[in-house]
Amino acid sequence: MDINTITEIVTGLDEASLAGWREGDAFLGGGTWLYSEPQPSLRRLFDLDAFGWTPLELTPDALVVAATCKIQELYDFVPPADWRSGGLIRQCCDALLGSFKIWNMASVGGNMCLALPAGPMTSLAAALDATCVIRMREGGERRMAAAEFVTGDRRNALAPGDLLRAIELPVADLRARSAFRQASLTARGRSAALLIGLLDDAGRFALTVTASTKRPVRLAFDAAPDAAGLKDRIDAAIPDALYHDDIHGRPDWRKMLTCRLAEEIRTELAG
């Protein structure tokens, strides 16, 4: 879809141009959502490809994923052999249903910033206890837990003009054991619930609930809980109002699905 309200595209990005952010501006990553529906309020686009960020960088402590990294680039990454949870990367990419055209244009950061409850890049980052690196409009950077980045349905923690720069996936969590569960109302439908569990070598257990809730919910335990303990924590952390309600599933069904998949994950990892 053409956006006929755009009068300028900024391709020479630097700190000064970001500081000039004004109403009617938007960041252009892959553009797969931006160009999918009318954007009557937009006047100017900042082309993020101008930054030339390295899509993926492996450091001793983290896999650093640039916000502009394409879904296909992330999917093609081959994890080291000792990353027992390395398979989560492809599982979450597969949860983003789309053609090869979408995969080669859609960005990891764009999927997170759109902040849909079913956004699988948010699921991956939150489950691995990742850190979001945010470039602020006034200059400098701030960091925050990926599990706190999405604050609600299509709402995130960015202030106007702030920019998600990168997502740091900790190597320590990628070396833990993991279990993945995803369910949809239809065979190829949007995720109605996507849950990921981690169990590290010290016995610490974490469960992350996404898609069924309006924002990610990550529950951490010093040891794998029993069935009743896990159910109690889920009920305490996720009030009924937090379960998402749309054409892809009613809240009561999503709640039932969440509890069922959580118990499957607990049994798999703790058994």
Backbone as JSON, one array per atom type, in Angstrom:
{
  "sequence": "MDINTITEIVTGLDEASLAGWREGDAFLGGGTWLYSEPQPSLRRLFDLDAFGWTPLELTPDALVVAATCKIQELYDFVPPADWRSGGLIRQCCDALLGSFKIWNMASVGGNMCLALPAGPMTSLAAALDATCVIRMREGGERRMAAAEFVTGDRRNALAPGDLLRAIELPVADLRARSAFRQASLTARGRSAALLIGLLDDAGRFALTVTASTKRPVRLAFDAAPDAAGLKDRIDAAIPDALYHDDIHGRPDWRKMLTCRLAEEIRTELAG",
  "N": [[0.84, -1.2, 0.0], [0.54, 2.19, -0.87], [1.76, 5.1, 0.84], [0.5, 8.01, 0.81], [0.83, 10.36, 2.15], [3.38, 10.94, 2.89], [6.08, 13.16, 2.86], [8.8, 13.32, 3.03], [11.77, 11.37, 3.21], [14.18, 10.37, 5.39], [17.43, 9.51, 4.99], [20.05, 9.81, 5.73], [21.08, 9.19, 8.59], [21.79, 10.37, 11.88], [22.81, 11.39, 15.21], [21.9, 14.01, 15.41], [19.8, 14.2, 13.55], [17.96, 12.45, 14.66], [17.36, 13.79, 16.99], [15.8, 15.76, 15.98], [13.25, 14.86, 15.86], [9.75, 14.92, 15.25], [6.17, 15.44, 15.54], [4.33, 13.26, 13.47], [6.38, 11.85, 12.42], [8.05, 8.71, 11.73], [9.75, 5.59, 12.26], [11.33, 3.62, 9.79], [11.68, 0.34, 9.29], [11.62, -2.79, 8.28], [9.14, -2.36, 7.17], [6.92, -3.94, 6.76], [4.58, -3.96, 8.28], [4.04, -1.22, 8.41], [3.42, -0.44, 5.81], [1.14, -1.83, 5.4], [-1.36, -0.89, 5.99], [-3.44, 2.1, 5.98], [-1.74, 5.14, 6.86], [-2.49, 7.84, 7.9], [-1.55, 9.91, 9.53], [1.16, 10.22, 9.23], [4.11, 11.92, 8.09], [6.83, 11.97, 7.62], [9.59, 9.74, 7.17], [12.11, 7.85, 8.81], [14.71, 6.12, 7.6], [15.91, 3.23, 8.77], [17.8, 1.44, 7.84], [19.89, 2.93, 7.0], [21.67, 3.2, 9.07], [23.25, 0.94, 9.03], [23.61, -1.25, 10.77], [25.13, -4.15, 12.17], [23.61, -7.22, 11.63], [23.65, -9.55, 13.37], [25.59, -10.29, 16.18], [27.93, -12.09, 17.94], [28.92, -12.22, 21.19], [31.02, -12.92, 24.1], [29.11, -13.08, 26.12], [26.54, -12.72, 25.09], [24.13, -13.04, 22.41], [23.85, -10.59, 20.21], [21.26, -8.97, 18.76], [20.51, -6.93, 16.19], [18.07, -4.35, 15.92], [17.22, -4.01, 13.34], [17.69, -6.43, 12.16], [16.7, -8.95, 9.96], [13.95, -11.28, 9.98], [14.49, -13.63, 8.55], [17.3, -13.6, 8.55], [17.85, -14.01, 11.26], [16.69, -16.53, 11.57], [18.38, -18.07, 9.98], [20.69, -18.17, 11.43], [23.16, -20.2, 12.92], [23.23, -21.84, 15.88], [25.74, -22.28, 18.46], [26.97, -25.55, 19.42], [26.63, -26.12, 22.13], [24.44, -24.71, 22.97], [21.68, -25.44, 24.35], [19.15, -24.41, 24.23], [19.09, -23.25, 21.8], [17.42, -23.95, 19.7], [15.07, -22.59, 20.16], [15.17, -20.21, 18.79], [14.61, -20.68, 16.05], [12.1, -21.87, 16.39], [10.54, -19.77, 17.37], [10.75, -17.99, 15.24], [9.4, -19.49, 13.3], [6.87, -19.28, 14.34], [6.03, -16.85, 13.47], [3.93, -16.36, 11.17], [4.17, -16.12, 7.76], [4.93, -15.16, 4.37], [7.88, -15.89, 2.32], [8.62, -13.43, 1.43], [7.81, -11.68, 3.43], [9.4, -12.65, 5.57], [11.94, -11.96, 4.66], [11.93, -9.25, 4.78], [10.65, -8.24, 7.1], [11.54, -7.06, 10.33], [13.31, -7.96, 13.35], [13.23, -6.11, 15.47], [11.08, -4.54, 14.63], [8.92, -6.3, 14.87], [8.86, -6.58, 17.64], [8.43, -3.91, 18.47], [5.94, -3.36, 17.4], [4.33, -4.66, 19.16], [2.28, -6.58, 19.36], [0.26, -8.96, 21.1], [0.78, -11.57, 20.23], [3.3, -11.46, 19.15], [6.11, -13.1, 18.11], [8.85, -12.55, 18.36], [9.0, -11.01, 20.59], [8.23, -12.96, 22.41], [10.45, -14.71, 22.29], [12.57, -13.04, 23.18], [11.69, -12.23, 25.74], [11.45, -14.7, 27.07], [14.09, -15.58, 27.16], [15.17, -13.86, 28.94], [16.19, -11.46, 27.95], [17.87, -8.33, 27.14], [16.81, -5.12, 26.25], [18.19, -2.64, 24.23], [17.97, 0.74, 24.09], [17.93, 3.61, 22.15], [17.76, 6.87, 23.03], [15.67, 9.71, 22.35], [16.68, 12.2, 23.17], [19.33, 11.71, 23.24], [22.0, 9.41, 24.07], [21.74, 6.16, 25.73], [19.45, 3.75, 27.07], [18.69, 0.86, 29.04], [16.65, -2.01, 29.33], [14.7, -4.72, 30.69], [13.64, -7.21, 28.43], [11.24, -8.48, 28.89], [9.71, -6.52, 29.97], [9.36, -4.67, 28.03], [7.21, -4.69, 26.15], [4.16, -3.39, 26.97], [1.46, -3.7, 26.78], [-1.4, -4.48, 24.65], [-0.35, -3.6, 21.57], [1.2, -1.62, 22.73], [4.16, -0.16, 23.92], [7.3, 0.39, 25.71], [8.6, 2.6, 24.68], [9.3, 6.05, 24.41], [8.01, 8.85, 22.48], [10.01, 9.2, 19.62], [12.09, 7.73, 20.7], [14.23, 4.9, 20.1], [14.42, 1.5, 19.42], [17.36, -0.16, 19.62], [18.85, -2.6, 19.8], [18.68, -6.11, 20.73], [19.71, -8.06, 23.34], [20.5, -11.31, 23.73], [21.03, -13.47, 26.31], [23.82, -15.65, 26.59], [24.01, -17.48, 28.65], [21.35, -18.19, 29.26], [20.64, -19.31, 26.85], [22.05, -21.62, 26.97], [20.68, -23.16, 28.75], [18.25, -25.77, 29.47], [15.23, -26.13, 27.58], [11.68, -25.77, 26.93], [9.05, -25.64, 24.63], [5.89, -24.41, 23.77], [3.17, -23.87, 21.66], [0.04, -22.71, 20.56], [-2.83, -22.41, 18.45], [-5.99, -21.08, 17.35], [-6.77, -21.96, 14.88], [-5.33, -24.08, 12.31], [-3.26, -22.7, 10.92], [-3.25, -20.28, 12.18], [-2.96, -17.12, 14.01], [-0.93, -17.02, 16.95], [-2.49, -18.18, 19.86], [-1.68, -18.8, 22.32], [1.57, -18.82, 23.6], [4.08, -20.35, 25.11], [7.1, -20.6, 26.97], [9.5, -22.49, 28.63], [12.32, -22.56, 30.85], [15.08, -24.32, 32.23], [17.83, -24.2, 34.18], [21.27, -25.28, 34.83], [21.62, -25.0, 37.52], [19.22, -25.6, 38.54], [17.28, -23.69, 38.51], [14.13, -22.45, 37.5], [12.14, -21.1, 34.92], [9.22, -19.64, 33.58], [7.65, -18.35, 30.77], [4.94, -16.53, 29.65], [3.2, -15.74, 26.8], [1.27, -14.24, 24.11], [-1.27, -15.39, 24.87], [-1.73, -13.53, 26.77], [-1.98, -9.95, 27.3], [0.43, -8.7, 27.54], [3.87, -9.77, 27.98], [4.44, -12.26, 30.52], [6.66, -13.2, 32.87], [7.71, -15.75, 34.92], [9.73, -16.6, 37.59], [11.51, -19.14, 39.32], [13.23, -20.55, 42.1], [13.6, -23.23, 42.06], [12.29, -26.02, 40.22], [8.81, -25.94, 40.3], [6.04, -27.71, 41.92], [3.0, -29.06, 40.5], [0.75, -27.75, 41.63], [1.95, -25.53, 42.82], [2.93, -24.14, 40.59], [0.53, -23.55, 39.22], [-0.71, -21.89, 41.12], [1.05, -19.67, 41.09], [0.71, -18.76, 38.48], [-2.0, -18.03, 38.51], [-1.88, -15.96, 40.38], [-0.21, -14.11, 39.14], [-1.39, -13.51, 36.73], [-4.15, -11.9, 36.26], [-7.63, -12.23, 35.39], [-8.34, -10.13, 33.68], [-6.04, -9.63, 32.27], [-5.74, -11.51, 30.3], [-5.83, -11.92, 26.8], [-8.27, -10.79, 24.42], [-9.65, -11.44, 21.45], [-10.41, -12.02, 17.96], [-8.99, -14.32, 17.63], [-9.21, -15.87, 19.86], [-10.96, -16.41, 22.92], [-10.8, -14.93, 26.23], [-11.28, -16.76, 28.44], [-10.82, -19.26, 27.29], [-8.16, -18.95, 26.49], [-6.97, -18.72, 28.99], [-7.4, -21.29, 30.07], [-5.91, -22.75, 28.21], [-3.36, -21.71, 28.65], [-2.75, -22.61, 31.27], [-2.8, -25.37, 30.84], [-0.72, -25.77, 28.93], [1.42, -24.77, 30.38], [1.67, -26.66, 32.45], [2.39, -28.87, 30.93], [4.93, -28.05, 30.08], [6.24, -27.78, 32.56], [6.22, -30.47, 33.41], [7.74, -31.67, 31.4], [10.3, -30.45, 31.7], [10.92, -30.83, 34.38], [10.74, -33.5, 34.77]],
  "CA": [[0.0, 0.0, 0.0], [1.26, 3.47, -0.87], [1.43, 6.07, 1.88], [0.58, 9.23, 0.01], [1.0, 11.56, 2.99], [4.8, 11.13, 3.17], [6.72, 14.23, 2.09], [10.25, 13.26, 3.16], [12.39, 10.17, 3.77], [15.51, 10.71, 5.87], [18.32, 8.35, 4.82], [21.35, 10.09, 6.36], [20.74, 9.27, 10.0], [22.79, 10.6, 12.91], [22.18, 11.83, 16.45], [21.22, 15.29, 15.2], [18.52, 13.98, 12.87], [17.03, 11.84, 15.62], [16.94, 14.84, 17.93], [14.81, 16.6, 15.31], [11.98, 14.12, 15.77], [8.55, 15.74, 15.45], [4.9, 14.75, 15.29], [4.18, 12.87, 12.07], [7.55, 11.05, 12.05], [8.04, 7.28, 12.05], [10.93, 4.85, 11.85], [11.08, 2.63, 8.76], [12.57, -0.82, 9.33], [11.23, -3.59, 7.12], [7.96, -1.74, 6.58], [5.87, -4.9, 6.43], [3.33, -3.49, 8.89], [3.85, 0.2, 8.11], [2.79, -0.3, 4.49], [0.03, -2.77, 5.28], [-2.63, -0.2, 6.22], [-3.27, 3.55, 5.86], [-1.06, 5.85, 7.95], [-2.8, 9.23, 7.54], [-0.9, 10.9, 10.39], [2.6, 10.26, 8.99], [4.62, 12.89, 7.11], [8.26, 11.78, 7.37], [10.11, 8.44, 7.59], [13.54, 7.69, 9.05], [15.1, 4.81, 7.1], [16.88, 2.7, 9.72], [18.87, 0.73, 7.15], [21.01, 3.87, 6.82], [22.62, 3.01, 10.16], [24.15, -0.14, 8.68], [23.89, -2.07, 11.95], [25.4, -5.57, 11.95], [22.38, -7.93, 12.06], [23.89, -10.45, 14.49], [26.95, -10.26, 16.71], [28.08, -13.0, 19.06], [29.93, -11.84, 22.17], [31.13, -14.0, 25.09], [27.96, -13.13, 27.03], [25.22, -12.55, 24.48], [23.89, -12.89, 20.98], [23.28, -9.25, 20.05], [20.43, -8.93, 17.57], [20.15, -5.56, 15.84], [16.63, -4.18, 15.7], [16.96, -4.1, 11.9], [17.93, -7.79, 11.69], [15.51, -9.54, 9.35], [13.55, -12.57, 10.54], [15.23, -14.66, 7.83], [18.69, -13.59, 9.02], [17.86, -14.65, 12.57], [16.38, -17.94, 11.36], [19.53, -18.72, 9.35], [21.81, -18.25, 12.37], [23.42, -21.55, 13.44], [23.7, -21.7, 17.26], [26.79, -23.2, 18.89], [26.48, -26.86, 19.8], [26.29, -26.21, 23.55], [23.23, -23.94, 23.26], [20.57, -26.39, 24.38], [17.93, -23.69, 23.87], [19.27, -22.58, 20.51], [16.29, -24.23, 18.84], [13.98, -21.63, 20.37], [15.26, -19.15, 17.8], [13.83, -21.07, 14.87], [10.72, -22.12, 16.77], [9.84, -18.49, 17.45], [10.64, -17.47, 13.87], [8.33, -20.24, 12.64], [5.58, -18.81, 14.86], [5.65, -15.67, 12.7], [3.41, -16.89, 9.93], [4.28, -15.16, 6.68], [5.62, -15.65, 3.18], [9.31, -15.61, 2.28], [8.77, -11.99, 1.24], [7.72, -11.08, 4.77], [10.57, -13.06, 6.35], [13.14, -11.27, 4.17], [11.8, -7.8, 4.98], [10.25, -7.93, 8.48], [12.68, -6.99, 11.24], [13.1, -8.41, 14.72], [12.83, -4.95, 16.26], [9.75, -4.12, 14.22], [7.96, -7.22, 15.47], [8.75, -6.26, 19.06], [7.86, -2.58, 18.67], [4.51, -3.4, 17.09], [3.77, -5.03, 20.46], [1.12, -7.47, 19.35], [0.42, -10.04, 22.1], [1.29, -12.78, 19.59], [4.58, -11.2, 18.52], [7.01, -14.17, 18.57], [10.17, -12.05, 18.74], [8.83, -10.64, 21.99], [8.23, -14.22, 23.15], [11.83, -15.19, 22.36], [13.39, -12.14, 24.0], [11.23, -12.27, 27.13], [11.74, -16.01, 27.64], [15.53, -15.7, 27.4], [15.57, -12.79, 29.86], [17.03, -10.58, 27.14], [17.92, -6.91, 27.45], [16.58, -4.2, 25.13], [19.02, -1.44, 24.21], [17.12, 1.78, 23.52], [18.55, 4.9, 21.89], [16.77, 7.87, 23.42], [15.55, 10.87, 21.46], [17.53, 13.3, 23.62], [20.71, 11.27, 23.23], [22.34, 8.38, 25.04], [21.01, 4.9, 25.69], [18.97, 3.12, 28.29], [18.52, -0.58, 28.9], [15.54, -2.54, 30.12], [14.39, -6.13, 30.47], [12.75, -7.41, 27.3], [9.93, -8.88, 29.39], [8.98, -5.31, 30.36], [9.32, -3.75, 26.88], [5.81, -4.62, 25.71], [3.36, -3.05, 28.16], [0.06, -4.0, 26.52], [-1.72, -4.72, 23.25], [0.16, -2.52, 20.72], [1.82, -0.58, 23.54], [5.5, -0.52, 24.38], [7.91, 1.33, 26.65], [9.31, 3.66, 23.98], [8.75, 7.39, 24.34], [8.09, 9.34, 21.1], [11.37, 9.51, 19.17], [13.02, 6.7, 21.15], [14.47, 3.9, 19.07], [14.99, 0.22, 19.84], [18.62, -0.34, 18.89], [19.27, -4.0, 19.75], [18.2, -7.03, 21.76], [20.83, -8.9, 23.76], [20.04, -12.61, 24.23], [22.13, -13.99, 27.13], [24.32, -16.98, 26.28], [23.73, -18.36, 29.78], [20.0, -18.72, 29.11], [20.61, -20.15, 25.66], [22.65, -22.91, 27.32], [19.76, -23.89, 29.62], [17.25, -26.62, 28.81], [14.02, -25.36, 27.3], [10.5, -26.43, 26.38], [8.28, -24.67, 23.84], [4.53, -24.78, 23.43], [2.42, -22.84, 20.94], [-1.25, -23.2, 20.1], [-3.65, -21.43, 17.74], [-7.38, -21.48, 17.19], [-6.81, -22.68, 13.61], [-4.06, -24.74, 12.0], [-2.26, -21.72, 10.51], [-3.69, -19.01, 12.72], [-2.11, -16.37, 14.92], [-0.77, -17.7, 18.23], [-3.42, -17.87, 20.94], [-0.84, -18.94, 23.52], [2.94, -19.25, 23.3], [4.76, -20.45, 26.4], [8.46, -21.13, 26.93], [10.09, -22.77, 29.94], [13.77, -22.76, 30.93], [15.61, -24.93, 33.45], [19.29, -24.14, 34.05], [22.02, -26.33, 35.52], [21.48, -24.8, 38.96], [17.87, -26.0, 38.92], [16.33, -22.56, 38.45], [13.08, -22.66, 36.5], [11.42, -19.89, 34.51], [8.13, -19.84, 32.62], [7.23, -17.09, 30.15], [3.64, -16.63, 29.0], [2.92, -14.69, 25.81], [0.19, -14.46, 23.14], [-2.55, -15.49, 25.58], [-1.83, -12.34, 27.62], [-1.78, -8.7, 26.58], [1.86, -8.41, 27.63], [4.56, -10.96, 28.5], [4.52, -12.52, 31.96], [7.77, -14.14, 33.11], [7.71, -16.23, 36.29], [11.01, -17.23, 37.93], [11.49, -19.98, 40.52], [14.55, -21.05, 42.5], [13.61, -24.64, 41.69], [11.08, -26.38, 39.5], [7.69, -26.09, 41.25], [5.11, -28.79, 41.65], [1.88, -28.61, 39.66], [-0.08, -26.79, 42.36], [2.71, -24.3, 43.0], [2.95, -23.41, 39.32], [-0.82, -23.04, 38.96], [-0.94, -20.77, 42.03], [1.81, -18.52, 40.63], [0.07, -18.25, 37.27], [-3.24, -17.35, 38.9], [-1.55, -14.72, 41.09], [0.48, -13.17, 38.26], [-2.19, -13.18, 35.54], [-5.58, -11.73, 36.53], [-8.47, -12.51, 34.22], [-8.35, -8.97, 32.78], [-4.81, -9.57, 31.49], [-5.83, -12.41, 29.16], [-6.2, -11.18, 25.59], [-9.58, -11.11, 23.86], [-9.84, -11.0, 20.07], [-11.0, -13.04, 17.09], [-8.16, -15.52, 17.67], [-9.44, -16.65, 21.06], [-11.57, -15.73, 24.05], [-9.94, -14.96, 27.42], [-11.41, -17.96, 29.26], [-10.15, -20.34, 26.58], [-6.72, -18.69, 26.56], [-6.55, -19.04, 30.36], [-7.34, -22.75, 30.16], [-4.8, -23.18, 27.38], [-2.13, -21.31, 29.33], [-2.51, -23.53, 32.39], [-2.51, -26.7, 30.31], [0.61, -25.78, 28.32], [2.4, -24.55, 31.45], [1.88, -27.93, 33.13], [3.16, -29.72, 30.01], [6.31, -27.59, 30.13], [6.78, -28.15, 33.87], [6.43, -31.91, 33.42], [8.84, -31.99, 30.5], [11.58, -29.99, 32.2], [11.21, -31.32, 35.73], [10.61, -34.96, 34.84]],
  "C": [[0.87, 1.25, 0.0], [0.82, 4.33, 0.31], [1.59, 7.45, 1.25], [0.69, 10.5, 0.83], [2.47, 11.87, 3.25], [5.4, 12.19, 2.26], [8.23, 14.16, 2.13], [10.66, 11.91, 3.74], [13.83, 10.51, 4.12], [16.38, 9.46, 5.8], [19.69, 8.58, 5.43], [21.16, 10.29, 7.85], [21.95, 9.5, 10.88], [22.06, 11.1, 14.15], [21.4, 13.13, 16.26], [19.87, 15.1, 14.53], [17.5, 13.34, 13.79], [16.51, 12.87, 16.61], [15.88, 15.74, 17.32], [13.46, 15.93, 15.13], [10.8, 15.04, 16.05], [7.31, 14.9, 15.16], [4.74, 14.48, 13.8], [5.35, 12.06, 11.56], [7.33, 9.58, 12.41], [9.34, 6.66, 11.58], [10.52, 3.78, 10.84], [12.12, 1.54, 8.87], [12.3, -1.66, 8.09], [10.02, -3.02, 6.41], [6.81, -2.69, 6.31], [4.54, -4.55, 7.1], [3.03, -2.07, 8.46], [3.1, 0.39, 6.8], [1.59, -1.22, 4.33], [-1.34, -2.12, 5.49], [-2.4, 1.31, 6.15], [-2.6, 4.15, 7.09], [-1.27, 7.36, 7.74], [-2.06, 10.28, 8.37], [0.59, 11.08, 10.08], [2.96, 11.24, 7.88], [6.06, 12.61, 6.72], [8.7, 10.42, 7.93], [11.61, 8.51, 7.77], [13.92, 6.26, 8.65], [16.22, 4.23, 7.96], [18.0, 1.91, 9.06], [20.09, 1.62, 6.94], [22.05, 3.72, 7.93], [23.63, 1.9, 9.86], [24.53, -1.03, 9.86], [24.15, -3.52, 11.54], [24.22, -6.39, 12.47], [22.57, -8.77, 13.32], [25.36, -10.39, 14.89], [27.02, -11.13, 17.94], [29.23, -12.54, 19.94], [30.05, -12.98, 23.17], [29.88, -14.16, 25.95], [26.6, -13.13, 26.35], [25.27, -12.67, 22.96], [23.17, -11.56, 20.82], [22.56, -9.18, 18.71], [20.05, -7.47, 17.3], [18.65, -5.48, 15.59], [16.27, -4.33, 14.24], [17.25, -5.48, 11.33], [16.63, -8.38, 11.14], [15.21, -10.9, 10.0], [14.32, -13.7, 9.85], [16.68, -14.74, 8.29], [18.81, -14.27, 10.39], [17.63, -16.15, 12.43], [17.6, -18.7, 10.83], [20.73, -18.84, 10.29], [21.93, -19.68, 12.91], [23.98, -21.44, 14.85], [24.86, -22.66, 17.54], [26.2, -24.49, 19.46], [26.04, -26.94, 21.26], [25.1, -25.34, 23.94], [22.04, -24.89, 23.22], [19.24, -25.74, 24.04], [18.06, -22.95, 22.55], [18.1, -22.81, 19.56], [15.12, -23.29, 19.02], [13.99, -20.54, 19.31], [14.42, -19.49, 16.58], [12.36, -21.34, 15.21], [9.93, -20.81, 16.83], [9.73, -17.83, 16.08], [9.5, -18.17, 13.13], [6.95, -19.8, 13.11], [5.12, -17.53, 14.2], [5.2, -16.14, 11.33], [3.46, -15.82, 8.84], [5.04, -15.77, 5.53], [7.1, -15.35, 3.27], [9.56, -14.13, 2.07], [8.74, -11.27, 2.58], [8.98, -11.39, 5.56], [11.83, -12.3, 5.93], [13.06, -9.76, 4.32], [11.49, -7.45, 6.44], [11.46, -8.0, 9.4], [12.3, -7.49, 12.63], [12.59, -7.26, 15.59], [11.43, -4.47, 15.92], [8.67, -4.99, 14.83], [7.77, -6.92, 16.95], [8.06, -4.91, 19.27], [6.37, -2.52, 18.33], [3.71, -3.84, 18.3], [2.44, -5.76, 20.39], [1.32, -8.56, 20.4], [1.05, -11.29, 21.51], [2.63, -12.58, 18.91], [5.64, -12.2, 18.98], [8.42, -13.69, 18.9], [10.15, -11.53, 20.18], [8.86, -11.89, 22.87], [9.65, -14.72, 23.36], [12.65, -14.35, 23.32], [12.98, -12.21, 25.47], [11.61, -13.59, 27.79], [13.21, -16.17, 27.98], [16.07, -14.6, 28.31], [16.52, -11.81, 29.19], [16.94, -9.14, 27.64], [17.69, -6.1, 26.18], [17.48, -2.98, 25.3], [18.27, -0.37, 23.43], [17.9, 3.08, 23.35], [17.49, 5.98, 22.13], [16.82, 9.09, 22.49], [16.51, 11.98, 21.85], [19.0, 12.94, 23.66], [20.99, 10.24, 24.32], [21.47, 7.14, 24.9], [20.5, 4.52, 27.07], [18.71, 1.65, 28.01], [17.36, -1.03, 29.79], [15.32, -4.0, 29.77], [13.39, -6.27, 29.32], [11.35, -7.8, 27.75], [9.08, -7.67, 29.78], [8.81, -4.34, 29.19], [7.91, -3.59, 26.34], [4.94, -4.44, 26.95], [1.87, -3.35, 27.99], [-0.15, -4.25, 25.04], [-1.38, -3.47, 22.43], [0.7, -1.34, 21.53], [3.19, -1.06, 23.99], [6.08, 0.6, 25.21], [8.66, 2.47, 26.0], [8.56, 4.99, 24.1], [8.82, 7.87, 22.88], [9.52, 9.75, 20.73], [12.42, 8.55, 19.69], [13.1, 5.59, 20.11], [15.05, 2.63, 19.69], [16.2, -0.06, 18.98], [18.98, -1.82, 18.74], [18.63, -4.79, 20.87], [19.34, -7.98, 22.07], [20.28, -10.18, 24.4], [21.17, -13.26, 25.01], [22.52, -15.42, 26.74], [23.97, -17.95, 27.41], [22.33, -18.98, 29.66], [19.88, -19.61, 27.89], [21.25, -21.52, 25.91], [21.76, -23.74, 28.24], [18.89, -24.83, 28.79], [15.98, -25.8, 28.61], [12.89, -26.27, 26.82], [9.61, -25.35, 25.78], [6.9, -25.23, 23.57], [3.84, -23.6, 22.76], [1.13, -23.44, 20.43], [-2.03, -22.06, 19.45], [-5.06, -21.98, 17.6], [-7.57, -22.28, 15.91], [-5.41, -23.18, 13.28], [-2.96, -23.75, 11.64], [-2.62, -20.34, 11.03], [-2.67, -18.35, 13.62], [-2.08, -17.08, 16.28], [-1.82, -17.23, 19.23], [-2.72, -17.99, 22.29], [0.53, -19.43, 23.06], [3.7, -19.19, 24.62], [6.13, -21.1, 26.22], [8.95, -21.32, 28.36], [11.58, -22.97, 29.83], [14.11, -23.42, 32.26], [17.13, -24.96, 33.31], [19.96, -25.21, 34.91], [21.97, -26.19, 37.04], [20.08, -25.16, 39.46], [16.86, -24.89, 38.9], [15.39, -22.74, 37.26], [12.42, -21.33, 36.18], [10.37, -20.25, 33.47], [7.71, -18.47, 32.09], [5.95, -17.32, 29.36], [3.47, -15.45, 28.05], [1.77, -15.15, 24.91], [-1.17, -14.6, 23.82], [-2.79, -14.27, 26.47], [-1.5, -11.08, 26.82], [-0.33, -8.23, 26.59], [2.56, -9.66, 28.18], [4.52, -11.05, 30.02], [5.61, -13.58, 32.15], [7.82, -14.47, 34.6], [9.0, -16.99, 36.56], [10.9, -17.95, 39.26], [12.92, -20.42, 40.83], [14.72, -22.53, 42.17], [12.31, -24.95, 40.97], [9.93, -26.61, 40.48], [6.91, -27.37, 40.98], [3.91, -28.21, 40.89], [1.04, -27.54, 40.36], [0.65, -25.46, 42.54], [2.77, -23.48, 41.73], [1.59, -22.8, 39.01], [-1.1, -21.83, 39.85], [-0.2, -19.51, 41.55], [1.19, -17.91, 39.37], [-1.19, -17.46, 37.63], [-2.96, -16.01, 39.59], [-0.98, -13.67, 40.14], [-0.38, -12.71, 37.09], [-3.66, -13.08, 35.93], [-6.37, -11.94, 35.25], [-8.43, -11.36, 33.21], [-7.11, -8.89, 31.9], [-4.83, -10.54, 30.31], [-6.42, -11.66, 27.97], [-7.54, -11.68, 25.05], [-9.65, -10.56, 22.44], [-10.37, -12.17, 19.26], [-10.23, -14.36, 17.15], [-8.31, -16.32, 18.96], [-10.01, -15.84, 22.2], [-10.69, -15.87, 25.29], [-10.05, -16.24, 28.23], [-10.73, -19.16, 28.61], [-8.63, -20.17, 26.63], [-6.18, -19.01, 27.96], [-6.41, -20.55, 30.53], [-6.14, -23.29, 29.4], [-3.46, -22.87, 28.04], [-1.79, -22.29, 30.45], [-2.15, -24.92, 31.9], [-1.09, -26.75, 29.74], [1.71, -25.58, 29.36], [2.7, -25.86, 32.17], [2.66, -28.9, 32.23], [4.64, -29.34, 30.06], [6.96, -27.99, 31.45], [7.12, -29.64, 33.91], [7.62, -32.3, 32.57], [10.2, -31.63, 31.11], [11.94, -30.59, 33.57], [11.21, -32.83, 35.83], [11.96, -35.66, 34.78]]
}
